Short mmCIF file of C-alpha atoms and ligand atoms in Angstrom, two decimals:
data_model
loop_
_atom_site.label_atom_id
_atom_site.label_comp_id
_atom_site.label_asym_id
_atom_site.label_seq_id
_atom_site.Cartn_x
_atom_site.Cartn_y
_atom_site.Cartn_z
CA MET Z 1 -22.61 58.01 -102.33
CA ASP Z 2 -25.09 55.11 -102.22
CA LEU Z 3 -27.50 55.74 -99.41
CA SER Z 4 -29.78 52.76 -99.99
CA PHE Z 5 -29.79 49.75 -97.68
CA THR Z 6 -28.67 46.30 -98.88
CA PRO Z 7 -31.22 43.45 -99.26
CA GLU Z 8 -29.82 41.89 -96.03
CA GLU Z 9 -30.32 45.15 -94.20
CA GLN Z 10 -33.87 45.43 -95.53
CA LYS Z 11 -34.53 41.89 -94.34
CA PHE Z 12 -33.12 42.73 -90.94
CA ARG Z 13 -35.41 45.78 -90.79
CA GLU Z 14 -38.45 43.63 -91.58
CA GLU Z 15 -37.51 41.12 -88.88
CA VAL Z 16 -37.20 43.87 -86.29
CA ARG Z 17 -40.46 45.44 -87.45
CA ALA Z 18 -42.34 42.15 -87.16
CA TRP Z 19 -40.90 41.41 -83.73
CA VAL Z 20 -41.73 44.89 -82.41
CA LYS Z 21 -45.27 44.64 -83.76
CA GLU Z 22 -45.70 41.37 -81.91
CA ASN Z 23 -44.07 42.40 -78.63
CA LEU Z 24 -44.60 46.12 -78.00
CA PRO Z 25 -47.67 46.47 -75.72
CA HIS Z 26 -50.37 48.58 -77.36
CA GLU Z 27 -51.06 50.68 -74.26
CA ILE Z 28 -47.41 51.76 -74.23
CA SER Z 29 -47.24 52.66 -77.93
CA HIS Z 30 -50.54 54.54 -77.60
CA LYS Z 31 -48.99 56.70 -74.88
CA VAL Z 32 -45.86 57.32 -76.93
CA HIS Z 33 -47.74 58.26 -80.10
CA ASN Z 34 -49.88 60.70 -78.14
CA ALA Z 35 -47.09 62.14 -75.96
CA LEU Z 36 -48.73 60.87 -72.76
CA GLU Z 37 -46.80 60.26 -69.57
CA LEU Z 38 -44.92 56.98 -69.26
CA THR Z 39 -44.73 55.38 -65.82
CA ARG Z 40 -41.76 53.54 -64.39
CA ASP Z 41 -43.57 50.28 -65.19
CA ASP Z 42 -44.02 51.31 -68.84
CA LEU Z 43 -40.36 52.20 -69.21
CA GLN Z 44 -38.95 49.25 -67.32
CA GLY Z 45 -41.55 46.84 -68.71
CA TRP Z 46 -40.43 47.59 -72.26
CA ALA Z 47 -36.76 47.43 -71.20
CA LYS Z 48 -37.34 43.94 -69.79
CA ILE Z 49 -39.11 42.77 -72.96
CA LEU Z 50 -36.11 43.93 -74.97
CA GLY Z 51 -33.76 42.43 -72.39
CA LYS Z 52 -35.37 39.02 -72.72
CA LYS Z 53 -34.82 39.13 -76.46
CA GLY Z 54 -31.18 40.23 -75.92
CA TRP Z 55 -31.81 43.62 -77.53
CA LEU Z 56 -31.71 46.07 -74.62
CA GLY Z 57 -27.95 46.27 -75.01
CA TYR Z 58 -28.47 46.61 -78.76
CA GLY Z 59 -25.16 48.43 -79.22
CA TRP Z 60 -23.14 45.83 -77.34
CA PRO Z 61 -20.64 43.45 -78.90
CA LYS Z 62 -21.30 39.69 -78.77
CA GLU Z 63 -18.55 39.04 -76.22
CA PHE Z 64 -20.58 40.95 -73.63
CA GLY Z 65 -23.90 39.33 -74.53
CA GLY Z 66 -25.02 41.90 -77.11
CA PRO Z 67 -26.25 41.11 -80.61
CA GLY Z 68 -23.03 42.42 -82.23
CA TRP Z 69 -24.94 44.49 -84.77
CA THR Z 70 -23.34 46.80 -87.29
CA ALA Z 71 -23.87 50.56 -87.09
CA ILE Z 72 -26.54 50.30 -89.80
CA GLN Z 73 -28.38 47.52 -87.98
CA ARG Z 74 -28.39 49.56 -84.79
CA HIS Z 75 -29.75 52.50 -86.69
CA LEU Z 76 -32.49 50.39 -88.28
CA PHE Z 77 -33.41 48.96 -84.89
CA GLU Z 78 -33.66 52.46 -83.41
CA GLU Z 79 -35.75 53.61 -86.34
CA GLU Z 80 -38.18 50.70 -86.26
CA THR Z 81 -38.72 50.87 -82.50
CA ALA Z 82 -39.19 54.66 -82.53
CA LEU Z 83 -41.63 54.65 -85.45
CA ALA Z 84 -43.63 51.83 -83.86
CA GLY Z 85 -44.07 53.99 -80.73
CA ALA Z 86 -41.65 52.27 -78.38
CA PRO Z 87 -40.40 54.38 -75.47
CA ARG Z 88 -36.85 55.64 -75.66
CA ILE Z 89 -34.51 53.22 -73.95
CA ILE Z 90 -33.45 54.88 -70.71
CA PRO Z 91 -29.78 55.31 -71.64
CA PHE Z 92 -27.99 55.47 -68.29
CA GLY Z 93 -27.43 51.70 -68.02
CA PRO Z 94 -27.25 50.16 -71.48
CA VAL Z 95 -25.99 53.16 -73.48
CA MET Z 96 -23.88 55.11 -71.01
CA VAL Z 97 -22.33 53.16 -68.14
CA ALA Z 98 -22.19 49.75 -69.85
CA PRO Z 99 -19.65 50.83 -72.52
CA VAL Z 100 -17.48 52.28 -69.73
CA ILE Z 101 -17.64 49.03 -67.74
CA MET Z 102 -16.79 47.08 -70.91
CA ALA Z 103 -13.87 49.32 -71.83
CA PHE Z 104 -12.39 50.14 -68.42
CA GLY Z 105 -13.98 47.82 -65.81
CA ASN Z 106 -12.30 44.60 -64.70
CA ALA Z 107 -13.64 41.11 -65.46
CA GLU Z 108 -15.27 40.87 -62.03
CA GLN Z 109 -17.14 44.16 -62.51
CA GLN Z 110 -18.23 43.12 -66.00
CA LYS Z 111 -19.61 39.86 -64.65
CA ARG Z 112 -21.32 41.57 -61.77
CA PHE Z 113 -22.93 44.59 -63.44
CA LEU Z 114 -23.53 43.90 -67.13
CA PRO Z 115 -26.19 41.14 -66.82
CA GLY Z 116 -28.52 43.37 -64.71
CA ILE Z 117 -28.15 46.16 -67.27
CA ALA Z 118 -28.75 43.84 -70.23
CA SER Z 119 -31.92 42.39 -68.70
CA GLY Z 120 -33.40 45.75 -67.67
CA GLU Z 121 -33.70 44.61 -64.05
CA VAL Z 122 -31.35 47.24 -62.61
CA TRP Z 123 -32.07 50.94 -63.04
CA TRP Z 124 -29.01 53.20 -63.31
CA SER Z 125 -28.68 56.94 -62.75
CA GLN Z 126 -26.03 59.41 -63.82
CA GLY Z 127 -24.19 61.32 -61.09
CA TYR Z 128 -22.10 63.88 -62.97
CA SER Z 129 -23.55 67.37 -62.37
CA GLU Z 130 -23.39 69.22 -59.07
CA PRO Z 131 -24.50 72.70 -58.02
CA GLY Z 132 -21.78 74.86 -59.62
CA SER Z 133 -20.35 71.97 -61.64
CA GLY Z 134 -22.39 71.52 -64.81
CA SER Z 135 -20.59 73.00 -67.80
CA ASP Z 136 -17.48 73.15 -65.68
CA LEU Z 137 -17.76 69.47 -64.86
CA ALA Z 138 -14.09 69.08 -63.93
CA SER Z 139 -14.76 71.16 -60.81
CA VAL Z 140 -16.87 68.40 -59.14
CA LYS Z 141 -16.52 68.51 -55.36
CA THR Z 142 -18.28 65.36 -54.14
CA LYS Z 143 -15.49 63.79 -52.15
CA ALA Z 144 -14.59 60.10 -51.95
CA GLU Z 145 -12.03 59.38 -49.28
CA ARG Z 146 -10.30 56.01 -49.28
CA GLN Z 147 -10.41 54.26 -45.89
CA GLY Z 148 -9.05 50.73 -46.08
CA ASP Z 149 -11.17 48.69 -48.49
CA LYS Z 150 -13.86 51.33 -48.94
CA TYR Z 151 -14.51 54.92 -49.95
CA ILE Z 152 -16.47 57.34 -47.78
CA VAL Z 153 -18.50 59.59 -50.06
CA ASN Z 154 -19.80 63.05 -49.06
CA GLY Z 155 -21.37 65.71 -51.27
CA GLN Z 156 -24.24 66.38 -53.62
CA LYS Z 157 -25.25 65.63 -57.20
CA THR Z 158 -28.05 67.43 -58.97
CA TRP Z 159 -30.38 67.17 -61.99
CA THR Z 160 -30.28 63.39 -61.60
CA THR Z 161 -32.77 62.22 -64.20
CA LEU Z 162 -35.28 59.68 -62.86
CA GLY Z 163 -33.01 59.19 -59.84
CA GLN Z 164 -36.14 58.43 -57.81
CA TYR Z 165 -36.15 55.02 -59.53
CA GLY Z 166 -32.40 54.46 -59.34
CA ASP Z 167 -30.93 51.24 -57.99
CA TRP Z 168 -27.35 52.18 -58.86
CA MET Z 169 -25.59 55.40 -59.77
CA PHE Z 170 -22.33 56.02 -61.61
CA ASN Z 171 -20.54 59.00 -60.13
CA LEU Z 172 -17.71 61.35 -60.77
CA VAL Z 173 -16.07 61.91 -57.40
CA ARG Z 174 -13.06 63.87 -56.24
CA THR Z 175 -10.28 61.68 -54.92
CA SER Z 176 -7.46 64.22 -55.15
CA ASN Z 177 -6.94 67.98 -55.12
CA GLU Z 178 -3.44 67.76 -56.56
CA GLY Z 179 -2.64 69.10 -60.06
CA LYS Z 180 -5.27 70.00 -62.65
CA PRO Z 181 -8.92 69.47 -61.55
CA GLN Z 182 -9.35 66.75 -64.23
CA THR Z 183 -6.58 64.62 -62.75
CA GLY Z 184 -8.21 64.22 -59.34
CA ILE Z 185 -11.50 62.65 -60.46
CA SER Z 186 -12.51 59.00 -60.12
CA PHE Z 187 -15.42 56.99 -61.53
CA LEU Z 188 -17.31 55.20 -58.78
CA LEU Z 189 -20.37 52.90 -58.89
CA LEU Z 190 -22.65 53.47 -55.92
CA ASP Z 191 -25.61 51.43 -54.64
CA MET Z 192 -28.40 54.00 -54.16
CA LYS Z 193 -29.92 51.92 -51.37
CA SER Z 194 -26.80 52.51 -49.23
CA PRO Z 195 -27.30 54.28 -45.89
CA GLY Z 196 -26.62 58.03 -46.24
CA VAL Z 197 -28.11 58.46 -49.76
CA THR Z 198 -31.04 60.91 -49.95
CA VAL Z 199 -32.96 61.60 -53.17
CA ARG Z 200 -35.07 64.78 -53.32
CA PRO Z 201 -37.32 65.76 -56.23
CA ILE Z 202 -36.91 68.92 -58.32
CA LYS Z 203 -40.14 70.05 -59.98
CA LEU Z 204 -39.69 71.32 -63.51
CA LEU Z 205 -41.49 73.95 -65.60
CA ASP Z 206 -43.87 71.35 -67.06
CA GLY Z 207 -44.97 70.29 -63.56
CA GLY Z 208 -43.39 66.84 -63.82
CA HIS Z 209 -40.94 65.05 -61.54
CA GLU Z 210 -38.17 64.05 -63.88
CA VAL Z 211 -35.05 65.21 -62.05
CA ASN Z 212 -33.68 65.10 -58.51
CA GLU Z 213 -31.03 66.24 -56.10
CA VAL Z 214 -29.03 63.39 -54.57
CA PHE Z 215 -27.16 63.88 -51.29
CA PHE Z 216 -24.37 61.67 -49.92
CA ASP Z 217 -23.74 61.71 -46.20
CA ASN Z 218 -20.83 59.43 -45.24
CA VAL Z 219 -21.90 56.81 -47.76
CA GLU Z 220 -19.69 53.73 -47.67
CA VAL Z 221 -18.77 52.38 -51.08
CA PRO Z 222 -16.60 49.24 -51.41
CA ALA Z 223 -13.32 50.08 -53.17
CA GLU Z 224 -14.04 47.24 -55.62
CA ASN Z 225 -16.71 49.56 -57.14
CA LEU Z 226 -14.04 51.89 -58.51
CA ILE Z 227 -13.83 51.68 -62.29
CA GLY Z 228 -10.29 51.57 -63.67
CA GLU Z 229 -7.67 53.55 -61.81
CA GLU Z 230 -8.14 56.16 -59.11
CA ASN Z 231 -7.88 59.73 -60.49
CA LYS Z 232 -8.36 58.56 -64.10
CA GLY Z 233 -12.15 59.04 -64.05
CA TRP Z 234 -12.11 62.02 -66.40
CA THR Z 235 -10.94 59.79 -69.27
CA TYR Z 236 -13.78 57.35 -68.62
CA ALA Z 237 -16.28 60.20 -68.24
CA LYS Z 238 -15.41 61.55 -71.68
CA HIS Z 239 -15.81 58.10 -73.24
CA LEU Z 240 -19.33 58.04 -71.86
CA LEU Z 241 -20.22 61.57 -72.97
CA SER Z 242 -19.82 60.75 -76.67
CA HIS Z 243 -22.44 58.00 -76.22
CA GLU Z 244 -24.71 60.39 -74.31
CA ARG Z 245 -24.55 63.15 -76.92
CA THR Z 246 -25.08 60.83 -79.86
CA ASN Z 247 -28.06 59.36 -78.04
CA ILE Z 248 -29.59 62.78 -77.35
CA ALA Z 249 -29.76 63.52 -81.09
CA ASP Z 250 -32.64 61.02 -81.20
CA VAL Z 251 -33.26 61.39 -84.92
CA ASN Z 252 -35.81 58.58 -85.11
CA ARG Z 253 -37.98 60.13 -82.47
CA ALA Z 254 -37.83 63.34 -84.51
CA LYS Z 255 -39.16 61.42 -87.51
CA ARG Z 256 -42.04 60.05 -85.45
CA GLU Z 257 -42.83 63.48 -84.02
CA LEU Z 258 -42.75 64.99 -87.52
CA GLU Z 259 -45.61 62.66 -88.43
CA ARG Z 260 -47.45 63.69 -85.28
CA LEU Z 261 -46.91 67.34 -86.18
CA LYS Z 262 -48.45 66.68 -89.61
CA ARG Z 263 -51.44 64.93 -88.02
CA ILE Z 264 -52.02 67.86 -85.68
CA ALA Z 265 -51.60 70.41 -88.48
CA LYS Z 266 -54.09 68.54 -90.67
CA SER Z 267 -56.65 68.24 -87.90
CA GLU Z 268 -56.28 71.96 -87.14
CA GLY Z 269 -56.63 72.90 -90.84
CA VAL Z 270 -53.23 74.61 -91.18
CA TYR Z 271 -51.38 71.90 -93.10
CA ASP Z 272 -52.25 73.44 -96.48
CA GLU Z 273 -51.27 76.91 -95.43
CA PRO Z 274 -48.11 77.63 -97.53
CA ARG Z 275 -46.15 79.39 -94.79
CA PHE Z 276 -46.81 76.62 -92.33
CA ARG Z 277 -45.92 74.01 -94.96
CA ASP Z 278 -42.59 75.83 -95.53
CA GLU Z 279 -41.76 75.46 -91.85
CA VAL Z 280 -42.65 71.76 -91.86
CA ALA Z 281 -40.54 71.24 -94.99
CA LYS Z 282 -37.55 73.02 -93.43
CA LEU Z 283 -37.86 70.81 -90.36
CA GLU Z 284 -38.05 67.69 -92.51
CA VAL Z 285 -34.87 68.67 -94.40
CA ASP Z 286 -33.07 69.27 -91.10
CA ILE Z 287 -34.15 65.85 -89.85
CA VAL Z 288 -32.82 64.11 -92.97
CA ALA Z 289 -29.51 66.01 -92.67
CA LEU Z 290 -29.27 64.97 -89.02
CA GLU Z 291 -29.88 61.36 -89.99
CA MET Z 292 -26.95 61.44 -92.40
CA MET Z 293 -24.75 62.83 -89.65
CA VAL Z 294 -25.87 60.11 -87.21
CA LEU Z 295 -24.89 57.43 -89.72
CA ARG Z 296 -21.45 59.01 -90.07
CA VAL Z 297 -20.90 59.00 -86.30
CA LEU Z 298 -22.04 55.40 -86.00
CA SER Z 299 -19.70 54.21 -88.72
CA ALA Z 300 -16.80 56.20 -87.19
CA ALA Z 301 -17.54 54.50 -83.85
CA THR Z 302 -17.48 51.09 -85.58
CA SER Z 303 -14.06 51.77 -87.06
CA GLY Z 304 -12.77 52.68 -83.59
CA LYS Z 305 -12.43 56.43 -84.12
CA ASN Z 306 -13.37 58.69 -81.26
CA SER Z 307 -16.56 60.41 -82.35
CA LEU Z 308 -16.78 62.86 -79.45
CA ASP Z 309 -16.28 65.94 -81.67
CA VAL Z 310 -19.08 65.10 -84.08
CA ALA Z 311 -21.21 63.94 -81.17
CA GLY Z 312 -21.27 67.60 -80.06
CA LEU Z 313 -22.60 68.65 -83.46
CA LEU Z 314 -25.27 65.96 -83.30
CA LYS Z 315 -26.32 67.08 -79.86
CA ILE Z 316 -26.72 70.69 -81.03
CA ARG Z 317 -28.74 69.87 -84.14
CA GLY Z 318 -30.81 67.09 -82.54
CA SER Z 319 -31.85 69.21 -79.57
CA GLU Z 320 -32.73 72.21 -81.74
CA ILE Z 321 -34.91 69.98 -83.91
CA GLN Z 322 -36.70 68.61 -80.82
CA GLN Z 323 -37.48 72.13 -79.71
CA ARG Z 324 -38.59 73.13 -83.21
CA TYR Z 325 -41.18 70.39 -83.61
CA SER Z 326 -42.62 71.13 -80.20
CA GLU Z 327 -42.88 74.82 -81.23
CA LEU Z 328 -44.54 74.02 -84.56
CA MET Z 329 -47.09 71.80 -82.81
CA MET Z 330 -47.97 74.74 -80.56
CA LEU Z 331 -48.23 77.02 -83.58
CA ALA Z 332 -50.53 74.56 -85.33
CA GLY Z 333 -52.84 74.53 -82.33
CA GLY Z 334 -52.70 78.31 -81.90
CA PRO Z 335 -54.31 79.61 -78.69
CA TYR Z 336 -55.98 76.23 -78.08
CA SER Z 337 -52.61 74.64 -77.39
CA LEU Z 338 -51.83 77.05 -74.55
CA PRO Z 339 -53.52 75.67 -71.41
CA LEU Z 340 -51.11 73.65 -69.26
CA ILE Z 341 -53.22 70.73 -68.06
CA ARG Z 342 -50.91 68.31 -66.35
CA GLU Z 343 -53.59 65.61 -65.95
CA ALA Z 344 -54.04 65.57 -69.72
CA MET Z 345 -50.69 63.74 -69.86
CA GLU Z 346 -52.32 60.72 -68.21
CA ALA Z 347 -53.76 58.01 -70.44
CA GLY Z 348 -57.56 57.92 -70.29
CA TRP Z 349 -57.91 61.57 -69.17
CA GLN Z 350 -61.57 62.48 -69.60
CA GLY Z 351 -61.47 66.22 -69.06
CA ASN Z 352 -62.71 68.83 -71.50
CA PHE Z 353 -60.20 70.59 -73.65
CA PRO Z 354 -60.89 74.06 -75.04
CA GLY Z 355 -61.27 73.82 -78.81
CA GLY Z 356 -62.26 70.20 -78.50
CA ASN Z 357 -59.14 68.57 -80.01
CA PRO Z 358 -57.64 66.33 -77.29
CA ALA Z 359 -54.45 65.92 -79.35
CA LEU Z 360 -53.57 69.49 -78.34
CA ALA Z 361 -53.87 68.85 -74.60
CA PRO Z 362 -50.31 67.61 -73.89
CA LEU Z 363 -48.62 70.20 -76.13
CA THR Z 364 -47.75 72.80 -73.51
CA SER Z 365 -46.16 70.20 -71.24
CA THR Z 366 -44.13 68.84 -74.15
CA PHE Z 367 -43.13 72.35 -75.22
CA PHE Z 368 -41.89 73.21 -71.72
CA ASN Z 369 -40.20 69.83 -71.29
CA MET Z 370 -38.26 70.23 -74.54
CA ARG Z 371 -36.56 73.40 -73.23
CA LYS Z 372 -34.22 71.06 -71.36
CA THR Z 373 -32.71 69.58 -74.50
CA THR Z 374 -30.37 72.47 -75.25
CA ILE Z 375 -29.12 72.38 -71.63
CA TYR Z 376 -28.65 68.75 -70.62
CA GLY Z 377 -25.87 66.45 -71.80
CA GLY Z 378 -23.68 69.58 -71.93
CA SER Z 379 -25.33 72.89 -72.94
CA ASN Z 380 -25.41 73.83 -76.62
CA GLU Z 381 -23.30 76.94 -76.00
CA VAL Z 382 -20.57 74.76 -74.52
CA GLN Z 383 -20.94 72.24 -77.36
CA ARG Z 384 -20.40 75.08 -79.81
CA ASN Z 385 -17.18 75.99 -78.02
CA ILE Z 386 -16.03 72.35 -78.28
CA VAL Z 387 -16.93 72.14 -81.97
CA ALA Z 388 -15.14 75.44 -82.61
CA GLN Z 389 -11.97 74.20 -80.93
CA THR Z 390 -11.88 70.59 -82.11
CA VAL Z 391 -13.66 70.48 -85.46
CA LEU Z 392 -13.10 73.94 -86.92
CA GLY Z 393 -9.63 74.30 -85.38
C1 LIG T 401 -33.72 68.01 -67.54
C2 LIG T 401 -32.28 67.82 -67.20
C3 LIG T 401 -31.81 66.54 -66.91
C4 LIG T 401 -30.48 66.35 -66.54
N1 LIG T 401 -30.07 65.09 -66.18
C5 LIG T 401 -28.82 64.92 -65.67
C6 LIG T 401 -28.43 63.66 -65.14
O1 LIG T 401 -29.20 62.69 -65.15
N2 LIG T 401 -27.21 63.55 -64.59
C7 LIG T 401 -26.32 64.59 -64.56
O2 LIG T 401 -25.20 64.41 -64.08
N3 LIG T 401 -26.66 65.81 -65.06
C8 LIG T 401 -27.90 65.99 -65.59
N4 LIG T 401 -28.28 67.23 -66.07
C9 LIG T 401 -27.35 68.35 -65.91
C10 LIG T 401 -26.81 68.95 -67.19
O3 LIG T 401 -25.80 68.15 -67.73
C11 LIG T 401 -26.35 70.38 -66.86
O4 LIG T 401 -27.50 71.13 -66.59
C12 LIG T 401 -25.58 71.01 -68.00
O5 LIG T 401 -24.33 70.40 -68.15
C13 LIG T 401 -25.39 72.53 -67.77
O6 LIG T 401 -24.83 72.77 -66.51
P1 LIG T 401 -25.52 73.79 -65.47
O7 LIG T 401 -26.96 73.48 -65.39
O8 LIG T 401 -24.72 73.76 -64.22
O9 LIG T 401 -25.42 75.22 -66.15
P2 LIG T 401 -24.15 76.19 -66.12
O10 LIG T 401 -22.92 75.42 -66.41
O11 LIG T 401 -24.20 76.99 -64.88
O12 LIG T 401 -24.47 77.12 -67.36
C14 LIG T 401 -25.39 78.21 -67.29
C15 LIG T 401 -25.42 78.90 -68.65
O13 LIG T 401 -24.12 79.42 -68.96
C16 LIG T 401 -23.68 78.93 -70.22
N5 LIG T 401 -22.23 78.66 -70.17
C17 LIG T 401 -21.56 78.02 -69.19
N6 LIG T 401 -20.23 77.96 -69.50
C18 LIG T 401 -20.10 78.55 -70.71
C19 LIG T 401 -18.98 78.78 -71.56
N7 LIG T 401 -17.73 78.40 -71.24
N8 LIG T 401 -19.21 79.42 -72.75
C20 LIG T 401 -20.46 79.82 -73.11
N9 LIG T 401 -21.55 79.63 -72.33
C21 LIG T 401 -21.37 79.01 -71.15
C22 LIG T 401 -24.44 77.64 -70.44
O14 LIG T 401 -24.57 77.33 -71.82
C23 LIG T 401 -25.78 77.96 -69.80
O15 LIG T 401 -26.60 78.65 -70.72
C24 LIG T 401 -29.59 67.46 -66.48
C25 LIG T 401 -30.07 68.75 -66.78
C26 LIG T 401 -31.39 68.94 -67.13
C27 LIG T 401 -31.86 70.34 -67.43
#
């Protein structure tokens, strides 16, 4: 198997690298390289820069205004942006709901929603999970009742990532209680500024406000916001989940964080310690193996095969790797990496840090934050069940 890139692909990589160097604001890449907190303006600012270039929807085909890149080009773009210290593209719009609108939305919906996603102007949130309906997603209870030319939505979503910024939300709603639970679900696009929508923060272990509860109290949603057919939402939801799980693997971020781990280990004097080096080497091998798997999924997606099964594998390995590098960073810092100083996540923090190495200050927050990765996007236990049933047989 030839794993090297062609001269055209190398040239493409260099073009992306040069453009990112020119256009990625330094204050943003500084925050990313040092694991500092990114504001809404940082995240959306970068999204808009990419949008202007036509690269926010970097996985989109040309017919919908995307660059029409191959799987390899997409991978190279992700790698170059991650290594340069660009923030992760917030996936809910360009990576998750856009492919559903392209595949199952009508021409009117495509014209209405895709440009705002491609430009980074409109912030989307994901309304799948509910209290009691996470792993068992097909049991969602949020009800959408058809009344003339609109739906009346009542219920609650939870764990809505960055929902405090959301303009729009794509939701799984119950439109029927007949038959199997999966057959009564619809996929509805909801304007979060509608009367009756309440967003409440959930504070996480790391002290940050990353997720929310969202309540719907008689929210009116025009029926034209229904994607595809009523009660067929489960099919569309699954289409989206393969994109979500592949995205969570985030192999290029792992490569960047591996370099950060090495920097921390060197500055703390443990990099030459053989046992520590063994652990770093094992992590590096796992990251390379994950990268090979990502390339396989991307090429399967290009040839039109459903990559949902392998996407589960990617999600498991990618999330475990994210937790592992955050653990090794803590180990490198030893007791000095323990204090949880939330303010240390802010750029320009001037406080004192025990041990004197400010690179250790955000480690506890990152460590806590990474605990989420084996839960969200479908927990790893559930992914293992799926892999066992669909891949191993
Ligand atoms: C930080 C974060 C961000 C999130 N963002 C979003 C978002 O933006 N939008 C959204 O819709 N959702 C979001 N989620 C929700 C996420 O998808 C769910 O948390 C996840 O699907 C698990 O569901 P649950 O929390 O209800 O846990 P449960 O389903 O109650 O599971 C509890 C435990 O039981 C285990 N378990 C459950 N069923 C089985 C089984 N059959 N076999 C073996 N073990 C099982 C699970 O692995 C888990 O350990 C987010 C979650 C987190 C933590």
